[in-house]
Coordinates of C-alpha atoms in Angstrom, one line a residue:
Chain A
X175 CA -4.9 -24.1 -17.0
X176 CA -5.7 -23.5 -13.3
X177 CA -3.3 -20.7 -13.2
X178 CA -5.1 -19.0 -16.2
X179 CA -8.3 -19.5 -14.6
X180 CA -7.3 -18.2 -11.4
X181 CA -5.8 -15.2 -13.1
X182 CA -9.2 -14.4 -14.7
X183 CA -10.8 -15.0 -11.4
X184 CA -8.5 -12.6 -9.5
X185 CA -9.0 -9.9 -12.2
X186 CA -12.7 -10.2 -11.9
X187 CA -12.4 -9.9 -8.1
X188 CA -10.1 -6.7 -8.6
X189 CA -12.6 -5.3 -11.2
X190 CA -15.5 -5.8 -8.7
X191 CA -13.4 -3.8 -6.2
X192 CA -12.8 -1.0 -8.5
X193 CA -16.4 -0.8 -9.7
X194 CA -17.4 -0.8 -6.0
X195 CA -15.0 2.1 -5.4
X196 CA -16.5 3.9 -8.3
X197 CA -20.0 3.3 -7.2
X198 CA -19.4 4.3 -3.6
X199 CA -17.4 7.5 -4.5
X200 CA -19.0 8.6 -7.7
X201 CA -17.7 12.1 -7.4
X202 CA -14.6 11.3 -9.4
X203 CA -16.6 9.6 -12.1
X204 CA -19.2 12.4 -12.3
X205 CA -16.4 15.0 -12.5
X206 CA -14.7 13.1 -15.4
X207 CA -18.0 12.6 -17.2
X208 CA -19.0 16.3 -16.5
X209 CA -15.9 17.6 -18.2
X210 CA -16.6 16.4 -21.7
X211 CA -20.2 17.5 -21.4
X212 CA -19.2 21.0 -20.3
X213 CA -16.8 21.1 -23.3
X214 CA -19.6 20.0 -25.7
X215 CA -22.1 22.5 -24.4
X216 CA -19.4 25.3 -24.4
X217 CA -18.2 24.5 -27.9
X218 CA -21.6 24.2 -29.4
X219 CA -23.5 27.0 -27.8
X220 CA -20.7 29.6 -27.0
X221 CA -18.1 29.2 -29.7
X222 CA -20.1 27.0 -32.1
X223 CA -21.8 29.8 -34.2
X224 CA -18.5 31.6 -35.0
X225 CA -16.4 28.5 -35.3
X226 CA -19.0 26.8 -37.6
X227 CA -19.0 29.7 -40.0
X228 CA -15.3 29.4 -40.1
X229 CA -15.3 25.8 -41.4
X230 CA -15.9 26.9 -45.0
X231 CA -19.5 26.3 -45.6
X232 CA -22.2 28.5 -44.0
X233 CA -23.4 25.9 -41.5
X234 CA -22.7 27.9 -38.5
X235 CA -23.6 26.1 -35.2
X236 CA -25.5 23.2 -36.8
X237 CA -22.3 22.3 -38.8
X238 CA -20.0 22.7 -35.9
X239 CA -22.0 20.2 -33.7
X240 CA -20.9 17.6 -36.3
X241 CA -17.5 18.7 -36.5
X242 CA -16.7 18.9 -32.8
X243 CA -18.5 15.9 -31.5
X244 CA -15.7 13.4 -32.5
X245 CA -13.2 15.6 -30.6
X246 CA -15.5 15.6 -27.6
X247 CA -15.7 11.9 -27.7
X248 CA -11.9 11.8 -27.6
X249 CA -11.9 14.2 -24.6
X250 CA -14.4 11.8 -22.9
X251 CA -11.8 9.0 -23.3
X252 CA -8.9 11.1 -22.3
X253 CA -10.8 12.4 -19.2
X254 CA -11.5 8.9 -18.0
X255 CA -7.9 7.9 -18.5
X256 CA -6.9 10.8 -16.3
X257 CA -9.2 9.2 -13.6
X258 CA -7.3 5.9 -14.0
X259 CA -4.0 7.6 -13.3
X260 CA -5.3 9.1 -10.2
X261 CA -7.0 6.0 -9.0
X262 CA -3.9 3.9 -9.5
X263 CA -1.7 6.4 -7.8
X264 CA -4.0 6.5 -4.9
X265 CA -4.2 2.7 -4.7
X266 CA -0.4 2.5 -4.5
X267 CA -0.5 4.6 -1.4
X268 CA -2.7 2.2 0.3
X269 CA -1.3 -0.5 2.5
X270 CA -3.7 -3.0 0.9
X271 CA -1.5 -3.2 -2.2
X272 CA 1.3 -4.6 -0.1
X273 CA -1.1 -7.1 1.4
X274 CA -2.1 -8.1 -2.3
X275 CA 1.6 -8.6 -3.1
X276 CA 2.0 -11.1 -0.3
X277 CA -0.8 -13.1 -1.4
X278 CA -0.8 -15.9 -4.0
X279 CA -2.8 -14.0 -6.5
X280 CA -2.1 -13.1 -10.1
X281 CA 0.0 -9.9 -10.1
X282 CA -1.5 -8.6 -13.3
X283 CA -5.0 -8.8 -11.9
X284 CA -4.5 -5.7 -9.8
X285 CA -3.8 -3.8 -12.9
X286 CA -6.2 -5.5 -15.3
X287 CA -8.9 -4.7 -12.6
X288 CA -8.2 -1.1 -13.0
X289 CA -8.0 -1.2 -16.8
X290 CA -11.3 -3.0 -17.3
X291 CA -13.0 -0.9 -14.8
X292 CA -12.0 2.2 -16.6
X293 CA -13.0 0.7 -19.9
X294 CA -16.4 0.0 -18.6
X295 CA -16.7 3.5 -17.2
X296 CA -15.6 5.1 -20.4
X297 CA -18.0 3.1 -22.6
X298 CA -20.8 4.3 -20.3
X299 CA -19.3 7.9 -20.6
X300 CA -19.2 7.6 -24.4
X301 CA -22.9 6.5 -24.5
X302 CA -23.9 9.4 -22.4
X303 CA -21.9 12.0 -24.3
X304 CA -23.1 10.7 -27.6
X305 CA -26.7 10.9 -26.4
X306 CA -26.3 14.5 -25.3
X307 CA -24.5 15.3 -28.7
X308 CA -27.5 13.8 -30.5
X309 CA -29.9 15.9 -28.3
X310 CA -28.1 19.1 -29.1
X311 CA -28.3 18.5 -32.9
X312 CA -25.4 16.0 -33.8
X313 CA -26.8 14.3 -36.9
X314 CA -24.4 11.6 -38.1
X315 CA -24.8 9.9 -41.6
X316 CA -23.3 6.6 -40.3
X317 CA -25.1 3.3 -40.8
X318 CA -24.7 0.4 -38.2
X319 CA -21.3 -0.7 -39.8
X320 CA -19.8 2.8 -39.5
X321 CA -21.1 3.2 -36.0
X322 CA -19.7 -0.2 -35.0
X323 CA -16.3 0.8 -36.5
X324 CA -16.3 4.2 -34.8
X325 CA -17.0 2.4 -31.5
X326 CA -14.1 0.1 -32.2
X327 CA -11.7 2.8 -32.8
X328 CA -12.8 4.6 -29.7
X329 CA -12.5 1.3 -27.7
X330 CA -9.0 0.7 -28.9
X331 CA -8.0 4.3 -27.9
X332 CA -9.6 3.8 -24.5
X333 CA -7.7 0.6 -23.9
X334 CA -4.4 2.3 -25.1
X335 CA -4.8 5.5 -23.1
X336 CA -5.8 3.5 -20.1
X337 CA -2.7 1.3 -20.1
X338 CA -0.6 4.4 -20.5
X339 CA -2.4 6.1 -17.7
X340 CA -1.9 3.1 -15.5
X341 CA 1.9 3.5 -16.0
X342 CA 1.7 7.2 -15.4
X343 CA -0.2 6.5 -12.1
X344 CA 2.4 4.0 -11.1
X345 CA 5.4 6.0 -12.0
X346 CA 4.0 9.3 -10.3
X347 CA 5.5 10.1 -6.9
X348 CA 2.4 11.5 -5.6
X349 CA -1.5 11.5 -6.4
X350 CA -1.0 15.2 -7.6
X351 CA 1.5 14.4 -10.1
X352 CA -0.6 11.5 -11.3
X353 CA -3.4 14.0 -12.0
X354 CA -1.2 16.3 -13.8
X355 CA 0.7 14.2 -16.3
X356 CA -2.2 12.8 -18.2
X357 CA -3.6 16.5 -18.7
X358 CA -1.5 16.2 -22.0
X359 CA -4.1 13.6 -23.1
X360 CA -7.0 16.4 -22.6
X361 CA -4.9 18.9 -24.3
X362 CA -3.9 17.0 -27.4
X363 CA -7.3 17.2 -29.2
X364 CA -7.1 20.8 -29.1
X365 CA -3.7 20.8 -30.7
X366 CA -5.0 18.8 -33.8
X367 CA -8.0 18.8 -36.0
X368 CA -10.4 18.2 -33.1
X369 CA -11.8 21.6 -32.7
X370 CA -10.7 23.6 -35.8
X371 CA -9.1 22.3 -39.0
X372 CA -5.3 21.9 -38.7
X373 CA -4.9 24.0 -42.0
X374 CA -5.9 27.2 -40.0
X375 CA -3.0 27.0 -37.7
X376 CA 0.4 28.6 -38.0
X377 CA 3.0 26.4 -39.7
X378 CA 4.7 24.9 -36.7
X379 CA 1.6 24.1 -34.9
X380 CA 0.1 22.8 -38.1
X381 CA 2.9 20.4 -38.5
X382 CA 2.6 19.1 -35.0
X383 CA -1.2 18.9 -35.4
X384 CA -0.9 16.8 -38.6
X385 CA 1.5 14.2 -37.1
X386 CA 0.3 13.9 -33.5
X387 CA -1.6 10.7 -32.6
X388 CA -5.1 12.2 -31.8
X389 CA -5.5 13.8 -35.2
X390 CA -5.8 10.5 -37.2
X391 CA -8.1 9.2 -34.5
X392 CA -10.5 12.1 -34.7
X393 CA -10.4 12.1 -38.5
X394 CA -11.2 8.5 -38.5
X395 CA -14.1 8.8 -36.1
X396 CA -15.3 11.8 -37.9
X397 CA -15.1 10.1 -41.3
X398 CA -17.0 7.1 -40.0
X399 CA -19.8 9.1 -38.4
X400 CA -20.2 11.8 -41.0
X401 CA -18.7 10.5 -44.2
X402 CA -15.9 12.9 -44.4
X403 CA -12.7 11.5 -46.2
X404 CA -10.6 9.2 -44.0
X405 CA -7.6 8.5 -46.3
X406 CA -4.9 6.6 -44.4
X407 CA -6.0 8.1 -41.1
X408 CA -7.6 4.7 -40.1
X409 CA -4.4 2.7 -40.2
X410 CA -2.5 5.6 -38.6
X411 CA -5.1 5.7 -35.8
X412 CA -4.9 1.9 -35.2
X413 CA -1.1 2.0 -35.4
X414 CA -0.8 4.8 -32.9
X415 CA -3.3 3.1 -30.5
X416 CA -1.4 -0.2 -30.6
X417 CA 2.0 1.6 -30.0
X418 CA 0.6 3.7 -27.0
X419 CA -1.2 0.8 -25.6
X420 CA 1.7 -1.6 -26.1
X421 CA 4.2 0.9 -24.5
X422 CA 1.7 1.6 -21.7
X423 CA 1.2 -2.1 -21.0
X424 CA 4.8 -3.1 -20.8
X425 CA 5.8 0.0 -18.9
X426 CA 3.1 -0.7 -16.4
X427 CA 4.1 -4.4 -16.0
X428 CA 7.7 -3.4 -15.3
X429 CA 6.7 -0.7 -12.9
X430 CA 4.4 -2.9 -11.0
X431 CA 7.1 -5.6 -10.7
X432 CA 9.5 -3.1 -9.3
X433 CA 10.0 -3.2 -5.5
X434 CA 8.7 -0.6 -3.5
X435 CA 11.4 0.7 -1.1
X436 CA 9.9 2.2 1.9
Chain B
X21 CA 11.0 -25.4 11.7
X22 CA 8.5 -23.1 10.3
X23 CA 10.9 -20.3 9.4
X24 CA 14.5 -20.7 8.8
X25 CA 16.9 -17.9 7.5
X26 CA 20.5 -18.1 6.6
X27 CA 22.7 -15.1 6.2
X28 CA 20.0 -12.6 5.1
X29 CA 21.5 -9.3 3.9
X30 CA 19.9 -6.3 2.4
X31 CA 21.2 -2.7 1.8
X32 CA 19.7 0.3 0.3
X33 CA 22.3 2.2 -1.4
X34 CA 25.3 2.3 0.9
X35 CA 23.0 1.9 4.0
X36 CA 23.3 -1.6 5.2
X37 CA 19.9 -2.6 6.8
X38 CA 20.5 -6.4 7.4
X39 CA 23.9 -7.7 7.9
X40 CA 23.6 -11.6 7.9
X41 CA 20.5 -12.6 9.8
X42 CA 20.2 -16.2 10.9
X43 CA 16.9 -17.3 12.4
X44 CA 15.1 -20.5 13.4
X45 CA 11.3 -20.5 14.4
X46 CA 9.8 -23.7 15.4
X47 CA 6.3 -24.5 14.2
X48 CA 3.4 -23.6 16.3
X49 CA 5.3 -21.1 18.4
X50 CA 5.4 -17.4 18.9
X51 CA 8.7 -15.9 17.9
X52 CA 9.5 -12.3 18.4
X53 CA 12.0 -10.1 16.7
X54 CA 12.9 -7.3 19.2
X55 CA 14.7 -4.2 18.3
X56 CA 14.6 -0.4 18.2
X57 CA 13.3 1.6 15.2
X58 CA 15.7 1.2 12.4
X59 CA 17.0 -2.0 13.5
X60 CA 15.8 -3.9 10.4
X61 CA 12.7 -5.5 11.7
X62 CA 10.4 -4.4 9.0
X63 CA 12.9 -5.2 6.3
X64 CA 13.3 -8.7 7.7
X65 CA 9.5 -9.2 7.6
X66 CA 9.2 -7.6 4.1
X67 CA 11.8 -10.2 2.9
X68 CA 10.1 -13.1 4.6
X69 CA 6.8 -12.0 3.1
X70 CA 8.2 -11.8 -0.4
X71 CA 7.8 -8.1 -0.7
X72 CA 11.5 -7.4 -0.8
X73 CA 14.3 -9.6 -2.4
X74 CA 17.3 -9.9 -0.1
X75 CA 20.7 -9.1 -1.6
X76 CA 22.2 -12.4 -0.2
X77 CA 21.1 -15.3 2.0
X78 CA 18.3 -17.7 1.8
X79 CA 15.1 -18.5 3.7
X80 CA 12.5 -21.3 4.0
X81 CA 9.0 -20.7 5.1
X82 CA 6.6 -23.5 5.9
X83 CA 8.8 -25.8 3.9
X84 CA 9.0 -23.7 0.8
X85 CA 12.2 -21.8 -0.4
X86 CA 11.6 -18.1 -0.6
X87 CA 13.6 -17.6 -3.8
X88 CA 12.4 -20.5 -5.9
X89 CA 8.7 -20.9 -4.6
X90 CA 7.5 -17.5 -3.8
X91 CA 3.9 -18.3 -4.7
X92 CA 3.9 -21.4 -2.4
X93 CA 5.4 -19.1 0.4
X94 CA 2.6 -16.6 -0.3
X95 CA 0.0 -19.3 -0.1
X96 CA 1.2 -20.2 3.3
X97 CA 1.7 -16.8 5.0
X98 CA -0.5 -14.0 6.1
X99 CA 0.9 -10.4 6.9
X100 CA -0.4 -7.8 9.2
X101 CA 1.9 -4.9 8.6
X102 CA 2.7 -1.8 10.5
X103 CA 0.6 0.3 8.2
X104 CA -2.9 -0.5 7.8
X105 CA -3.6 -2.9 5.0
X106 CA -7.3 -2.6 4.7
X107 CA -9.3 -1.1 1.7
X108 CA -10.5 2.1 3.2
X109 CA -13.2 2.5 0.6
X110 CA -14.8 -0.9 1.4
X111 CA -16.8 -1.9 4.5
X112 CA -15.3 -4.3 7.1
X113 CA -17.4 -7.0 5.7
X114 CA -16.5 -6.3 2.0
X115 CA -12.9 -6.3 3.0
X116 CA -13.2 -9.8 4.3
X117 CA -15.2 -10.9 1.2
X118 CA -12.5 -9.6 -0.9
X119 CA -9.9 -11.7 0.9
X120 CA -12.2 -14.8 0.6
X121 CA -12.5 -14.1 -3.2
X122 CA -8.8 -13.7 -3.5
X123 CA -8.1 -17.0 -1.7
X124 CA -10.5 -18.6 -4.2
X125 CA -13.0 -19.8 -1.5
X126 CA -16.4 -20.8 -2.6
X127 CA -18.8 -18.0 -2.0
X128 CA -20.8 -19.7 0.9
X129 CA -17.5 -20.7 2.6
X130 CA -16.2 -17.2 2.2
X131 CA -19.4 -15.6 3.7
X132 CA -19.4 -17.9 6.6
X133 CA -15.7 -17.4 7.3
X134 CA -16.2 -13.6 7.3
X135 CA -19.1 -13.8 9.6
X136 CA -17.1 -16.0 12.0
X137 CA -14.1 -13.6 11.9
X138 CA -16.3 -10.5 12.6
X139 CA -17.9 -12.3 15.5
X140 CA -14.6 -13.5 16.9
X141 CA -13.1 -9.9 16.8
X142 CA -16.3 -8.2 17.9
X143 CA -16.7 -6.4 14.7
X144 CA -20.1 -7.6 13.7
X145 CA -21.6 -4.2 14.6
X146 CA -19.1 -2.4 12.5
X147 CA -19.4 -4.8 9.7
X148 CA -21.2 -2.5 7.3
X149 CA -19.2 0.6 8.0
X150 CA -16.1 1.7 6.2
X151 CA -12.8 1.5 8.3
X152 CA -12.5 5.2 8.3
X153 CA -15.0 5.3 11.1
X154 CA -13.2 2.7 13.0
X155 CA -10.9 3.1 16.0
X156 CA -7.2 2.2 15.8
X157 CA -7.8 -1.0 17.7
X158 CA -10.8 -2.0 15.5
X159 CA -8.8 -1.3 12.4
X160 CA -5.9 -3.5 13.5
X161 CA -8.4 -6.3 14.4
X162 CA -10.0 -6.0 10.9
X163 CA -6.4 -6.1 9.5
X164 CA -5.7 -9.3 11.3
X165 CA -9.1 -10.8 10.5
X166 CA -8.3 -10.3 6.8
X167 CA -5.0 -12.0 7.3
X168 CA -6.8 -15.0 8.9
X169 CA -9.3 -15.5 6.0
X170 CA -6.8 -17.6 4.1
X171 CA -6.0 -19.8 7.1
X172 CA -2.2 -19.1 6.9
X173 CA 0.2 -21.4 8.6
X174 CA 2.7 -18.7 9.3
X175 CA 1.6 -15.2 10.3
X176 CA 3.8 -12.2 10.3
X177 CA 2.8 -9.4 12.6
X178 CA 4.8 -6.2 12.2
X179 CA 4.5 -4.2 15.5
X180 CA 1.0 -5.3 15.9
X181 CA 0.4 -2.9 18.9
X182 CA 2.4 0.2 18.0
X183 CA 0.0 3.2 18.4
X184 CA -2.7 1.2 20.2
X185 CA -4.1 2.4 23.8
X186 CA -3.3 -0.1 26.6
X187 CA -6.7 -1.7 26.5
X188 CA -6.6 -2.4 22.8
X189 CA -3.1 -3.6 23.3
X190 CA -4.2 -6.3 25.9
X191 CA -7.0 -7.3 23.6
X192 CA -4.5 -7.8 20.7
X193 CA -2.2 -9.9 22.9
X194 CA -5.1 -12.1 23.9
X195 CA -5.9 -12.6 20.2
X196 CA -2.4 -13.4 19.3
X197 CA -2.0 -16.0 22.0
X198 CA -5.2 -17.6 20.7
X199 CA -3.8 -18.0 17.2
X200 CA -1.2 -20.5 18.2
X201 CA -3.9 -22.8 19.6
X202 CA -4.6 -24.0 16.0
X203 CA -0.8 -24.7 15.4
X204 CA -0.2 -21.4 13.6
X205 CA 3.3 -20.0 13.8
X206 CA 3.6 -16.4 14.6
X207 CA 6.6 -14.2 13.7
X208 CA 6.0 -10.9 15.5
X209 CA 8.3 -7.8 15.7
X210 CA 8.1 -5.3 18.5
X211 CA 10.0 -2.6 20.2
X212 CA 8.6 -3.4 23.5
X213 CA 10.3 -5.9 25.8
X214 CA 7.3 -6.5 27.8
X215 CA 5.3 -7.3 24.6
X216 CA 8.0 -10.0 23.7
X217 CA 8.1 -11.2 27.3
X218 CA 4.2 -11.5 27.4
X219 CA 3.8 -13.4 24.0
X220 CA 7.0 -15.0 22.7
X221 CA 8.3 -18.5 23.2
X222 CA 11.6 -17.3 21.7
X223 CA 13.0 -13.9 21.2
X224 CA 15.9 -12.5 18.8
X225 CA 17.3 -9.2 19.6
X226 CA 18.1 -7.1 16.4
X227 CA 20.4 -4.2 16.4
X228 CA 21.7 -2.4 13.5
X229 CA 20.9 -5.2 11.1
X230 CA 22.5 -7.8 13.2
X231 CA 21.2 -10.3 15.7
X232 CA 22.8 -9.6 19.2
X233 CA 21.0 -12.4 21.1
X234 CA 18.4 -15.2 20.6
X235 CA 16.7 -17.4 23.3
X236 CA 13.8 -17.8 25.4
X237 CA 12.5 -14.7 27.5
X238 CA 14.0 -16.3 30.7
X239 CA 17.4 -16.9 29.0
X240 CA 17.6 -13.3 27.8
X241 CA 16.3 -11.8 31.1
X242 CA 19.1 -13.7 32.8
X243 CA 21.6 -11.8 30.6
X244 CA 20.0 -8.5 31.5
X245 CA 20.4 -6.8 34.9
X246 CA 17.5 -6.9 36.9
X247 CA 17.1 -3.2 36.7
X248 CA 18.8 -0.2 38.5
X249 CA 18.5 2.6 41.0
X250 CA 19.2 6.2 39.8
X251 CA 20.5 8.4 42.6
X252 CA 20.7 12.1 42.0
X253 CA 23.2 14.4 43.9
X254 CA 23.6 18.1 44.5
X255 CA 27.2 18.3 43.4
X256 CA 30.0 16.3 41.8
X257 CA 31.8 15.9 45.2
X258 CA 28.9 14.0 46.7
X259 CA 28.5 12.1 43.4
X260 CA 32.1 10.9 43.5
X261 CA 31.9 9.9 47.1
X262 CA 28.7 7.9 46.5
X263 CA 30.4 6.1 43.6
X264 CA 33.4 5.4 45.9
X265 CA 31.0 3.8 48.4
X266 CA 29.0 1.8 45.9
X267 CA 31.5 -0.3 43.8
X268 CA 29.3 -1.6 41.0
X269 CA 27.8 1.7 40.2
X270 CA 28.3 3.9 37.1
X271 CA 28.3 7.7 37.6
X272 CA 27.1 10.2 35.1
X273 CA 29.0 13.4 35.7
X274 CA 26.9 15.5 33.5
X275 CA 23.5 14.6 35.1
X276 CA 25.1 14.4 38.5
X277 CA 23.5 10.9 38.8
X278 CA 24.7 7.5 39.7
X279 CA 23.3 4.2 38.3
X280 CA 23.3 1.3 40.8
X281 CA 22.3 -2.2 39.6
X282 CA 19.7 -3.9 41.7
X283 CA 17.6 -7.0 41.6
X284 CA 14.6 -4.9 42.6
X285 CA 14.1 -6.4 46.0
X286 CA 13.4 -4.1 49.1
X287 CA 16.4 -5.6 50.9
X288 CA 18.7 -4.7 48.1
X289 CA 17.5 -1.2 48.2
X290 CA 17.9 -1.0 51.9
X291 CA 21.5 -2.1 51.6
X292 CA 22.3 0.6 49.2
X293 CA 20.8 3.3 51.4
X294 CA 22.5 1.8 54.4
X295 CA 25.8 2.2 52.6
X296 CA 25.3 5.8 51.8
X297 CA 24.2 6.4 55.3
X298 CA 27.4 4.8 56.6
X299 CA 29.5 7.1 54.4
X300 CA 27.2 10.1 55.4
X301 CA 26.6 10.8 51.6
X302 CA 23.4 12.9 51.0
X303 CA 21.5 12.1 47.9
X304 CA 19.0 14.5 46.5
X305 CA 16.6 11.9 44.9
X306 CA 16.1 8.3 44.0
X307 CA 14.2 6.5 41.4
X308 CA 13.8 2.7 40.7
X309 CA 14.0 1.6 37.1
X310 CA 12.6 -1.8 36.0
X311 CA 14.5 -3.3 33.0
X312 CA 13.3 -2.3 29.5
X313 CA 14.4 -2.6 26.1
X314 CA 17.1 0.0 26.7
X315 CA 18.6 -2.3 29.5
X316 CA 18.6 -5.2 27.2
X317 CA 20.4 -3.2 24.7
X318 CA 22.8 -1.8 27.0
X319 CA 23.8 -5.2 28.3
X320 CA 23.9 -7.0 25.0
X321 CA 25.3 -4.4 22.8
X322 CA 27.1 -2.0 25.1
X323 CA 25.2 1.0 23.8
X324 CA 21.8 2.4 24.3
X325 CA 19.0 2.2 21.6
X326 CA 19.4 4.7 18.9
X327 CA 16.1 6.2 17.7
X328 CA 16.4 6.3 14.0
X329 CA 12.9 7.1 13.1

């Protein structure tokens, strides 16, 4: 019992440490939050008119805001995950991690602190991005239940990508590598149905777009918020998230348990 | 005994770092592991502080077995490593609070303890600043203060004064001496003979992963020559004549120099010069060397310290 409560207490201590880092050096947080906002404005105001007309209706920009917002929400999550990989990799270069390892504290707390910190940061980011989307014309049809479900799916994706990013941060030999690998997460929504329908792509790409993990997540969030058909995307989205999160969690744990040979 | 090790071994790939190390450190004493870079000092500390698992051998720290009760060992020790182990994004005070929280101290106790340590290490003024603005000596003091938050029974100090200026070094020595007043055991590594001599109750000399000597500073110094004179000559002929006149000397033909053991007294110096005068040998120059780590190594291992860094 005491072991469990100490583990929880250590995790809270580590979370406080990470939140303090974020507050004191907000530049990384701001950059990660700025990225999806820039994408949102770029895709709505620069590409939105043309892309919106290509969606089939004649909705133009107004229709495209609805189409692209779920993808931007995914970009928000992916962007924050990238930040986790960087901050974990940076942390591992600090001598203080060696100190933590020589103390009688829960080993998992060091990673849990990062994960919970990122999740909090991402939720705030999602709120801000949703607010801006609403301000530029996003008009969802969702009721309270759909909003809650969409939030749940995005939260699940956040936790999954964050654990994967922790592993990528741990496995990276340098901070630079750590900031490059998770770029894939930022790219994937583009290679799916996030920004344009997958049907409009060449065969090989379309095949990839239809089967990659971000597509069912985008389709689910879009379906929940705008009432478009979801089909089996919901279950696929949950399955992918559990898989990514599970692998990320186990991989992180084994990487962290590994000795650092200086 | 606070720290006991038996047959510690560790290799990285085919490089043997520790080759069977047996140590005994009595409670409440300062023990120093002395050796050059690459001798295996940091690896020993990393093993004893649970960071690295040995390939073979066992160790007991503060009554707990390293292999079977690592968490009990962790609860009893503190480590101030060679590399700064402070959180560089938190202020000095926040670093200490962080340690207090991780030691599960009640909030008020933690605050009080942090304030005491800041005061004791003269860091109160810098408490609200981040360690990036600190000098090397201040950083090291904060590092040690963080180690002390948890009241460890055994403290590992890995090269605590490397890179510090002479004044900070003295301050650090005073601090380390004071620590044992509360019955704490100190396990310190150093490459400086004078540091071990100044602080340690007992010393073990590590060379290439093996212990080559163990004892009190006085016992060790008895095994080390008292120092030497180095005489330089203009040509090999003079050098050879001088070597013939001074029996215990070792010539170095390449450097045209002669190494003569001495106890450092004026009369022994005068005796050497008198011998040279008597044989009419002309020396170009003379320097007096007090014993250093190099001398310890030369006498204990038969070779000089190899810088592996």
